[in-house]
Coordinates of C-alpha atoms and ligand atoms in Angstrom, one line a residue:
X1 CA 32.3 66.8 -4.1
X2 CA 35.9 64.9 -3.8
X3 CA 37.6 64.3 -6.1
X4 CA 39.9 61.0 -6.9
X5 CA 43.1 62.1 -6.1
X6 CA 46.5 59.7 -7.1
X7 CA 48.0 57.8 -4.0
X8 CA 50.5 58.9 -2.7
X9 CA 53.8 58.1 -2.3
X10 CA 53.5 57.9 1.5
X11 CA 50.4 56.1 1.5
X12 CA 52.2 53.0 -0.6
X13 CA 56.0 52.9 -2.1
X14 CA 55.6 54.1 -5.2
X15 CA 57.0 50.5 -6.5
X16 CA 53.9 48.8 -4.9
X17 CA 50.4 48.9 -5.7
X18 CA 48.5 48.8 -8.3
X19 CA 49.8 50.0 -11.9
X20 CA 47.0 52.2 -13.3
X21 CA 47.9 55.9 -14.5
X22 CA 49.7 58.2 -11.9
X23 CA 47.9 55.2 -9.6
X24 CA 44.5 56.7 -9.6
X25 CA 41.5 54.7 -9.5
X26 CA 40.6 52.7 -12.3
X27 CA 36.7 52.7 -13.4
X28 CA 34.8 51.0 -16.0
X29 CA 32.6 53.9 -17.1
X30 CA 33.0 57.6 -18.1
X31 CA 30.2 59.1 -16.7
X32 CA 30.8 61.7 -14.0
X33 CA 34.4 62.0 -15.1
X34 CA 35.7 65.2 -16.5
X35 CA 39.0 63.7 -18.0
X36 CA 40.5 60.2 -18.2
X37 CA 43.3 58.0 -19.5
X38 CA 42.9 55.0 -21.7
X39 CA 45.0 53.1 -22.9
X40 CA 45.0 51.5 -26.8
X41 CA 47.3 48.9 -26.9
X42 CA 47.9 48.6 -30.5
X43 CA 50.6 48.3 -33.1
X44 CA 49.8 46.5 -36.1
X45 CA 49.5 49.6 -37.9
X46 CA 53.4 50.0 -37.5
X47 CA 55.5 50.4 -40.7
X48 CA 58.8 49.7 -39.1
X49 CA 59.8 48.6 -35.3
X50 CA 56.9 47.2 -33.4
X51 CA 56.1 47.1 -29.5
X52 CA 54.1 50.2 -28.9
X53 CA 51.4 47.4 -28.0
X54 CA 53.1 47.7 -24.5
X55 CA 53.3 51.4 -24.7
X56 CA 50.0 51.7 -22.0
X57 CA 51.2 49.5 -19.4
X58 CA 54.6 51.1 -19.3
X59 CA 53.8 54.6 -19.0
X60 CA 51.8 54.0 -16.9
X61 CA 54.5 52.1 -14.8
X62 CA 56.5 54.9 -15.2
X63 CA 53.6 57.2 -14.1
X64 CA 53.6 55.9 -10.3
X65 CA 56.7 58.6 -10.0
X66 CA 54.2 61.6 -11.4
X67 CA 53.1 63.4 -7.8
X68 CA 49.8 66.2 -8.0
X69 CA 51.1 69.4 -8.3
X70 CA 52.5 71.0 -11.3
X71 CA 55.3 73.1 -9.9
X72 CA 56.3 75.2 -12.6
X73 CA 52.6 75.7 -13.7
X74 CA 50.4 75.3 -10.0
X75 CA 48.5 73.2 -12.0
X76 CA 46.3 71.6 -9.6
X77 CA 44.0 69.2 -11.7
X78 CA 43.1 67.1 -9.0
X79 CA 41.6 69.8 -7.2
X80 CA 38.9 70.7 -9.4
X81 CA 38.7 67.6 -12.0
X82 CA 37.3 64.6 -11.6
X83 CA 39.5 61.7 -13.1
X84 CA 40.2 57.9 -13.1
X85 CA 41.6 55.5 -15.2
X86 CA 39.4 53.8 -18.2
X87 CA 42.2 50.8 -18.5
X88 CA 42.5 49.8 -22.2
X89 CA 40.2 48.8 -25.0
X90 CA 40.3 45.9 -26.2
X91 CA 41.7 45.4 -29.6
X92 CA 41.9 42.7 -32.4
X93 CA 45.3 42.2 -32.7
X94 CA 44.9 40.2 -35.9
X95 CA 42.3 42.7 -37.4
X96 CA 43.7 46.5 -37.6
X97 CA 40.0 47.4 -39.4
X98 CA 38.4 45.6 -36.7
X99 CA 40.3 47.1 -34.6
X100 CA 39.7 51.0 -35.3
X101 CA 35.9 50.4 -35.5
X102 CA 36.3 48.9 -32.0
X103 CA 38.4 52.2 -31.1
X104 CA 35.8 54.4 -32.5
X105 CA 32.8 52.2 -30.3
X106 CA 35.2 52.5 -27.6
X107 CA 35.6 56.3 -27.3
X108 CA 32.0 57.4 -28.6
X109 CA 30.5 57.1 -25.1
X110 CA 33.3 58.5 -23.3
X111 CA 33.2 61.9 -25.5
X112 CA 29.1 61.6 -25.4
X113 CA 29.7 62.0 -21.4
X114 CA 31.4 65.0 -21.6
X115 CA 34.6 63.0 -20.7
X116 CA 37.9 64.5 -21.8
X117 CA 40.4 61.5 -23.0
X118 CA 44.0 61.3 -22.7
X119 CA 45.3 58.5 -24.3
X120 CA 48.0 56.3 -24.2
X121 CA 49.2 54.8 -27.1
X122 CA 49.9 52.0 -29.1
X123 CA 51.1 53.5 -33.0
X124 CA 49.5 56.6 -34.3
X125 CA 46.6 55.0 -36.6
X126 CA 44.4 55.3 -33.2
X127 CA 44.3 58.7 -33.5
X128 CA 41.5 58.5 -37.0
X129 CA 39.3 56.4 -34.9
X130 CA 39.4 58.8 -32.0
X131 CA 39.0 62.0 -34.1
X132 CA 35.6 60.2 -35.5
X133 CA 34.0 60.0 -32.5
X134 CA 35.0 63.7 -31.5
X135 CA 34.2 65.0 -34.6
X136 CA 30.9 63.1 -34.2
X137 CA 30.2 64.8 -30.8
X138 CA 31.6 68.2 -31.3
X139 CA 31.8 68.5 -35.3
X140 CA 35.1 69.2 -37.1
X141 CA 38.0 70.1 -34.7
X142 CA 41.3 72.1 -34.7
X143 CA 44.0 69.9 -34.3
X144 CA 48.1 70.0 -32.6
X145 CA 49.7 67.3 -34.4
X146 CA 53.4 67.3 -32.9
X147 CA 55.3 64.2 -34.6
X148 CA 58.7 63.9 -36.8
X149 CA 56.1 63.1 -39.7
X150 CA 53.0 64.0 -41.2
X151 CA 51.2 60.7 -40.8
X152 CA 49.4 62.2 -44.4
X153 CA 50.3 59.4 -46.7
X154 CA 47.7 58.6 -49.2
X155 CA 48.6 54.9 -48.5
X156 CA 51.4 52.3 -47.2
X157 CA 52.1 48.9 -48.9
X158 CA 48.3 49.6 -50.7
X159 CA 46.5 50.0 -47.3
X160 CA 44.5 53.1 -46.8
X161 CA 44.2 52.4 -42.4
X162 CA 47.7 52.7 -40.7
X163 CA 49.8 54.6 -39.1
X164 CA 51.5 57.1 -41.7
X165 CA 48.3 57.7 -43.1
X166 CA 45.6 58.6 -40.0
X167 CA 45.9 62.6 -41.0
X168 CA 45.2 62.0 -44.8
X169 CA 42.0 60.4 -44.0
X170 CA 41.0 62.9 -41.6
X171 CA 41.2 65.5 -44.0
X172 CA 39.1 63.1 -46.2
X173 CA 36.3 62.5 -43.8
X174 CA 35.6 66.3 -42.8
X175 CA 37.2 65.5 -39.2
X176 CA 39.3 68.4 -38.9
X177 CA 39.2 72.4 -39.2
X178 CA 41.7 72.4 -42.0
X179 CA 42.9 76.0 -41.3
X180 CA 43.4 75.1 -37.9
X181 CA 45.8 72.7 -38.0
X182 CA 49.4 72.8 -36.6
X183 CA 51.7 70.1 -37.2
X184 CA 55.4 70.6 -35.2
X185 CA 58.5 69.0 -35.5
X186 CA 58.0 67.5 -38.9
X187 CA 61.3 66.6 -40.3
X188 CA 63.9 63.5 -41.8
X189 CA 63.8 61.8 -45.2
X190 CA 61.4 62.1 -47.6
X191 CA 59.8 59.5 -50.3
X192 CA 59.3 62.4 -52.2
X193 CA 60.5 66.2 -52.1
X194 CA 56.7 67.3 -52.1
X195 CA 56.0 65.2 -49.4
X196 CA 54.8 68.5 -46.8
X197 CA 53.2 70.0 -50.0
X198 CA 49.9 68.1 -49.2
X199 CA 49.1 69.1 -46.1
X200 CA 50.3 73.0 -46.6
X201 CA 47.5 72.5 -49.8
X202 CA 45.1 71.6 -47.2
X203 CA 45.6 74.6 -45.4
X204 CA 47.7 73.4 -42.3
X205 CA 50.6 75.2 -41.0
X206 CA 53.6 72.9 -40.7
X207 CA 56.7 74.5 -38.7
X208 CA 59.8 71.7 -39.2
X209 CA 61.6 70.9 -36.8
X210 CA 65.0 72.5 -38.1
X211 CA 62.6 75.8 -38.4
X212 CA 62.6 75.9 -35.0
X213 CA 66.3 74.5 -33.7
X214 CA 67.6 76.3 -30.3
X215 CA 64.3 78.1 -30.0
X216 CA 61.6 78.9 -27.5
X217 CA 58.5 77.6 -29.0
X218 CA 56.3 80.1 -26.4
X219 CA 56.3 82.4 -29.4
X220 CA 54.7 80.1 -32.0
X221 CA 52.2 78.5 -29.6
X222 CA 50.6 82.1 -28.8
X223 CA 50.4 82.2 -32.4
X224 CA 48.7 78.8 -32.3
X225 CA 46.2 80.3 -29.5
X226 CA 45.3 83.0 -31.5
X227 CA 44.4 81.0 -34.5
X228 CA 42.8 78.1 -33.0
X229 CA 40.7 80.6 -30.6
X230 CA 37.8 78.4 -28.5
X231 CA 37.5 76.1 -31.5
X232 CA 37.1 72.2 -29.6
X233 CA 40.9 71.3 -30.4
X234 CA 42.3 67.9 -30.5
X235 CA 46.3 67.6 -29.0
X236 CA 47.7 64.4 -31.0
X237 CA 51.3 63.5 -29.7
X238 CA 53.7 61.5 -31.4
X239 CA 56.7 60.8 -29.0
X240 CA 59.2 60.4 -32.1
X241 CA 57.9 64.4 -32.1
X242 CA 61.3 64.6 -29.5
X243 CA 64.5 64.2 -30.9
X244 CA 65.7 60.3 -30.0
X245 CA 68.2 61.4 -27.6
X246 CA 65.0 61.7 -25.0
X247 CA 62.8 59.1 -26.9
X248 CA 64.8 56.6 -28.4
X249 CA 62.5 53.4 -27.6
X250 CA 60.2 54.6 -30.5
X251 CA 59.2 53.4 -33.9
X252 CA 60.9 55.4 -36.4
X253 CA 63.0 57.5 -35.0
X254 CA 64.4 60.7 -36.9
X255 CA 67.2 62.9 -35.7
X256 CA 67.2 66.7 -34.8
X257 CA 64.2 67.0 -33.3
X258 CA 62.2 68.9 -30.9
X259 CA 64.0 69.1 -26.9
X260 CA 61.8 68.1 -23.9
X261 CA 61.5 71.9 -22.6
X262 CA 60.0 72.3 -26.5
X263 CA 57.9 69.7 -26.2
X264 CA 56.0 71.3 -22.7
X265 CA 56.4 74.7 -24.1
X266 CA 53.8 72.9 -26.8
X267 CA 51.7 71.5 -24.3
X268 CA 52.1 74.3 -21.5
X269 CA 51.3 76.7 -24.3
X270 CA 47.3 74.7 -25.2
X271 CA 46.5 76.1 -21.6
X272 CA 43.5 78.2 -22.7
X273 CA 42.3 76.9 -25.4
X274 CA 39.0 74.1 -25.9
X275 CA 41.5 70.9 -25.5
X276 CA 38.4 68.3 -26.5
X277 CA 41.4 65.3 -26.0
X278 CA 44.6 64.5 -26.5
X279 CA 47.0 61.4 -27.1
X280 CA 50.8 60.4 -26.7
X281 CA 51.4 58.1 -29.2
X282 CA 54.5 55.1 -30.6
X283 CA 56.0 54.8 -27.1
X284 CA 57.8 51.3 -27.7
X285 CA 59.2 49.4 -24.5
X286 CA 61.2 46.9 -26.2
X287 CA 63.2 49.6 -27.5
X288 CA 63.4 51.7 -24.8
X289 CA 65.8 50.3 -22.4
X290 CA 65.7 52.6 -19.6
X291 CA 62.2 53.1 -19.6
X292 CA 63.3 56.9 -20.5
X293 CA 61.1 57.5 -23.4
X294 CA 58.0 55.9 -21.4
X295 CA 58.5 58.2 -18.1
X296 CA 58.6 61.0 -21.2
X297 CA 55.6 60.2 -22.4
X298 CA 53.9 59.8 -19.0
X299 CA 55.0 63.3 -17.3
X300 CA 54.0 64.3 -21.0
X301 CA 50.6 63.2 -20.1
X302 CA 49.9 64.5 -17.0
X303 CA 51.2 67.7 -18.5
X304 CA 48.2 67.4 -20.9
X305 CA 45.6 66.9 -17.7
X306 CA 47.1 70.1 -16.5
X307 CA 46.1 72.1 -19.3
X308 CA 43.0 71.2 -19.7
X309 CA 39.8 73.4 -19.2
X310 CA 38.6 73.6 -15.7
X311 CA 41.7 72.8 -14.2
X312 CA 42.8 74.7 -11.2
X313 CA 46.1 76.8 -11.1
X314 CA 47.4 77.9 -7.4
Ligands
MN1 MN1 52.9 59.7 -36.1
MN2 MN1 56.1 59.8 -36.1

């Protein structure tokens, strides 16, 4: 068996070749893959700045820095995982229904392979169609929601699909182990005081960001482990999650949030557990100047290959 393996640095510049994720091989099919990136590149679910349409290609610009080996980890994944590139899916940018039941088509066959998806994002109202077709293959799933909001919003300017309100209608389709929900980082200005109150009433734990200022957040993700056990878990990462110092060319930015050693104690502290997926959502390049909040969100993705099941440590 070999396994696809990024190329390297020494084989081509890593300014040259060709832009897929961390510059591994890009495929048109899942099967015989254990893991792979795809990107969605949508925003018209967006409430306030747009651009996270070009969220996928620039991460994965970014991502022709990322090298194998995790070396605070050993995190091997190339060693023992087979993984490629998906490229994107192609949206309806003047249809957002459309567009989330071409999503869900999208990502059925990949999960129905047994392929694990990391996805790169386009605004968070991709994440509904994607927890569809997991909950489809592997029935209601514990989920890590790390994002400066709660995305629970029963609707924006009358529309039920976009992307404040992907967790409410989760909860409403049966998608999620209720009980086994985290959501970190949660924080800013409210359109109402009760607005946390709703998902707490659903039985998720929320932990704001101020709760956990100056901390270690090792602590609360053994906690997480324990209560999310071998349950298939879904890892759904908004980068306005990080305080805009790190992430600035988002969205809707919020201040005081989560560092960047918090956010991979988060997703250093999933190793173990039944990761079925994961995204990194609302990178936007036109507001991201230095490319700084895409490189984020691309060493934040390889971080999520690296805890996946099956993956090697050395
Ligand atoms: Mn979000
Ligand atoms: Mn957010």
């Amino acid at each position: 068996m070999t396994y696809n393996q990024p190329m390297g640095g020494n084989t081509m510049p890593r300014f040259g070749g060709w832009a897929s994720m961390m510059r591994l091989p890009m495929v048109g099919e899942a099967t015989g893959l254990d893991a792979a990136f795809i990107g969605v590149p949508l925003d018209i679910g967006t409430s306030n700045r747009s651009g996270a349409r070009f969220g996928p290609r620039q991460i994965r610009a970014e991502s022709s820095l990322i090298r194998p080996y995790n070396m605070a980890t050993g995190a091997a994944p190339f060693d023992a995982l087979q993984v490629a590139d998906l490229g994107d899916v192609a949206i309806n940018t003047y249809n957002l229904q459309k567009s989330i039941e071409i999503i869900e088509r999208h990502y059925q066959p990949v999960v129905d392979a047994g392929c694990r998806p990391l996805t790169l994002g386009g605004d968070h109202t991709i994440v509904l169609p994607i927890l569809r077709a997991m909950a489809r293959r592997h029935g209601p799933v514990a989920l890590i929601h790390v994002d400066a909001h709660a995305d629970v919003n029963d609707d924006m300017f009358g529309e039920r699909i976009a992307h404040g309100t992907p967790f409410r209608r989760a909860v409403e389709e049966g998608l999620l182990q209720t009980d086994k929900v985290w959501q970190i980082g949660l924080r800013g200005s409210g359109y109402s005081a009760e607005d946390f109150d709703w998902p707490r009433q659903q039985g998720f734990t929320v932990v704001q960001a101020h709760e956990v200022w100056y901390q270690s957040l090792a602590p609360l993700m053994e906690q997480v482990r324990e209560s999310i056990g071998q349950a298939p878990c879904y890892l759904s990462f908004d980068i306005d999650g990080i305080d805009p110092a790190f992430a600035g060319g988002t969205g809707t930015p919020e201040i005081g949030g989560l560092t960047v050693p918090q956010a991979l104690e988060i997703i250093r502290g999933c190793h173990g557990l039944n990761l079925v997926g994961a995204d990194l959502v609302e990178v936007s390049p036109p507001y991201d100047a230095t490319g700084n909040t895409a490189l984020l969100g691309a060493n934040l993705l390889f971080e999520m290959l690296c805890v996946l099941p099956g993956v090697r440590y050395r």
